[in-house]
mmCIF file of C-alpha atoms in Angstrom:
data_model
loop_
_atom_site.group_PDB
_atom_site.id
_atom_site.type_symbol
_atom_site.label_atom_id
_atom_site.label_comp_id
_atom_site.label_asym_id
_atom_site.label_seq_id
_atom_site.Cartn_x
_atom_site.Cartn_y
_atom_site.Cartn_z
ATOM 1 C CA VAL A 1 -1.237 -1.515 -0.943
ATOM 2 C CA LEU A 2 1.294 -3.307 -3.182
ATOM 3 C CA ILE A 3 0.048 -3.621 -6.772
ATOM 4 C CA THR A 4 1.831 -6.421 -8.381
ATOM 5 C CA ALA A 5 1.622 -8.737 -11.385
ATOM 6 C CA LYS A 6 3.041 -11.590 -9.409
ATOM 7 C CA THR A 7 0.750 -14.399 -8.283
ATOM 8 C CA ASP A 8 2.583 -15.168 -4.944
ATOM 9 C CA THR A 9 2.873 -12.887 -2.040
ATOM 10 C CA SER A 10 6.554 -12.007 -1.423
ATOM 11 C CA LEU A 11 8.240 -12.702 1.861
ATOM 12 C CA MET A 12 9.231 -9.078 1.951
ATOM 13 C CA LEU A 13 5.581 -7.906 1.949
ATOM 14 C CA LYS A 14 4.758 -10.462 4.607
ATOM 15 C CA SER A 15 7.671 -9.172 6.779
ATOM 16 C CA LEU A 16 6.542 -5.541 6.318
ATOM 17 C CA ALA A 17 3.024 -6.511 7.328
ATOM 18 C CA LEU A 18 4.232 -8.241 10.462
ATOM 19 C CA ALA A 19 6.583 -5.399 11.415
ATOM 20 C CA LEU A 20 3.733 -2.819 10.999
ATOM 21 C CA ARG A 21 1.044 -4.959 12.651
ATOM 22 C CA GLY A 22 -1.345 -2.872 14.665
ATOM 23 C CA ARG A 23 0.088 0.387 13.124
ATOM 24 C CA MET A 24 -0.964 0.159 9.493
ATOM 25 C CA ALA A 25 -2.889 -2.255 7.300
ATOM 26 C CA VAL A 26 -0.641 -3.802 4.547
ATOM 27 C CA GLY A 27 -2.334 -5.332 1.640
ATOM 28 C CA GLU A 28 -1.681 -6.570 -1.842
ATOM 29 C CA ALA A 29 -3.691 -6.209 -5.048
ATOM 30 C CA LYS A 30 -2.789 -8.523 -7.899
ATOM 31 C CA ARG A 31 -2.910 -6.869 -11.263
ATOM 32 C CA LEU A 32 -3.312 -9.959 -13.451
ATOM 33 C CA SER A 33 -5.308 -8.247 -16.182
ATOM 34 C CA ASP A 34 -6.334 -4.779 -17.366
ATOM 35 C CA GLU A 35 -9.593 -5.159 -15.327
ATOM 36 C CA GLY A 36 -10.469 -5.461 -11.626
ATOM 37 C CA TYR A 37 -9.660 -3.569 -8.500
ATOM 38 C CA ALA A 38 -5.882 -3.367 -8.869
ATOM 39 C CA ALA A 39 -6.061 -2.148 -12.482
ATOM 40 C CA THR A 40 -8.705 0.404 -11.603
ATOM 41 C CA LEU A 41 -6.710 1.676 -8.535
ATOM 42 C CA ALA A 42 -3.527 1.979 -10.637
ATOM 43 C CA ALA A 43 -5.389 3.900 -13.361
ATOM 44 C CA GLU A 44 -6.944 6.267 -10.827
ATOM 45 C CA LEU A 45 -3.525 7.110 -9.329
ATOM 46 C CA GLY A 46 -1.699 7.259 -12.612
ATOM 47 C CA VAL A 47 0.533 4.264 -11.831
ATOM 48 C CA ASP A 48 1.709 2.515 -14.971
ATOM 49 C CA SER A 49 4.715 0.482 -13.786
ATOM 50 C CA PHE A 50 4.610 -2.509 -11.419
ATOM 51 C CA PRO A 51 5.270 -3.395 -8.694
ATOM 52 C CA ALA A 52 4.020 -0.201 -7.137
ATOM 53 C CA LEU A 53 3.439 0.534 -3.424
ATOM 54 C CA ILE A 54 0.660 3.020 -2.634
ATOM 55 C CA VAL A 55 -0.267 4.393 0.776
ATOM 56 C CA LEU A 56 -3.980 4.994 0.896
ATOM 57 C CA PRO A 57 -5.030 7.401 3.693
ATOM 58 C CA GLY A 58 -7.563 6.202 6.211
ATOM 59 C CA ARG A 59 -9.516 7.480 9.103
ATOM 60 C CA GLU A 60 -9.078 6.483 12.666
ATOM 61 C CA ASP A 61 -12.788 5.656 13.028
ATOM 62 C CA GLY A 62 -12.658 3.268 10.063
ATOM 63 C CA GLU A 63 -15.320 5.142 8.088
ATOM 64 C CA GLY A 64 -14.796 6.261 4.593
ATOM 65 C CA ASP A 65 -15.031 5.449 0.928
ATOM 66 C CA ALA A 66 -13.910 2.240 -0.792
ATOM 67 C CA HIS A 67 -10.304 3.230 -0.348
ATOM 68 C CA GLY A 68 -10.717 3.734 3.403
ATOM 69 C CA ALA A 69 -10.836 7.525 3.321
ATOM 70 C CA ASP A 70 -13.333 10.380 3.266
ATOM 71 C CA GLU A 71 -12.520 12.495 0.143
ATOM 72 C CA ALA A 72 -13.305 15.739 1.992
ATOM 73 C CA THR A 73 -10.903 15.207 4.780
ATOM 74 C CA ALA A 74 -8.306 12.682 3.602
ATOM 75 C CA ALA A 75 -4.785 13.268 2.580
ATOM 76 C CA PRO A 76 -3.979 12.180 -0.986
ATOM 77 C CA ALA A 77 -2.724 8.726 -1.694
ATOM 78 C CA GLU A 78 1.099 8.464 -1.950
ATOM 79 C CA VAL A 79 2.862 6.424 -4.428
ATOM 80 C CA TYR A 80 6.250 5.173 -3.281
ATOM 81 C CA GLY A 81 9.069 6.023 -5.681
ATOM 82 C CA GLY A 82 12.114 4.380 -4.167
ATOM 83 C CA GLN A 83 13.799 0.968 -4.309
ATOM 84 C CA MET A 84 11.653 -2.117 -3.640
ATOM 85 C CA LYS A 85 13.893 -3.263 -0.883
ATOM 86 C CA TYR A 86 12.980 -3.883 2.751
ATOM 87 C CA GLU A 87 14.847 -1.068 4.557
ATOM 88 C CA PRO A 88 13.695 1.865 2.280
ATOM 89 C CA LEU A 89 10.146 0.516 2.167
ATOM 90 C CA MET A 90 10.022 0.089 5.970
ATOM 91 C CA ALA A 91 11.315 3.598 6.474
ATOM 92 C CA PHE A 92 8.682 5.013 4.079
ATOM 93 C CA LEU A 93 5.829 3.053 5.623
ATOM 94 C CA ALA A 94 6.940 3.628 9.238
ATOM 95 C CA GLU A 95 6.786 7.326 8.683
ATOM 96 C CA ARG A 96 3.128 7.050 7.679
ATOM 97 C CA ALA A 97 2.052 4.421 10.159
ATOM 98 C CA GLY A 98 0.373 5.018 13.400
ATOM 99 C CA PRO A 99 2.037 4.710 16.818
ATOM 100 C CA PRO A 100 2.944 1.265 18.008
ATOM 101 C CA PRO A 101 0.195 -0.506 19.963
ATOM 102 C CA ALA A 102 0.393 -0.192 23.748
#
């Protein structure tokens, strides 16, 4: 999930979503105020600068809590700390994505 204060979805995020299609869900949460899902998620994860990319763990069966995971068995969310450029973002996400679809 990319948490951003921008109102338009970037071409880079769209490119990442297409490159990871079938391997990982890529989404965006617009933090346009101090309320709402994006603000709550950022606060829960201790994120205070934006844009911020967060990998939320999920389960293969699709079951889980509102963040797509079962707290008892899920890995913790990971906050990306590198440059917001395509190549390093793709490397970070590809390591955490599932295998390419057959």
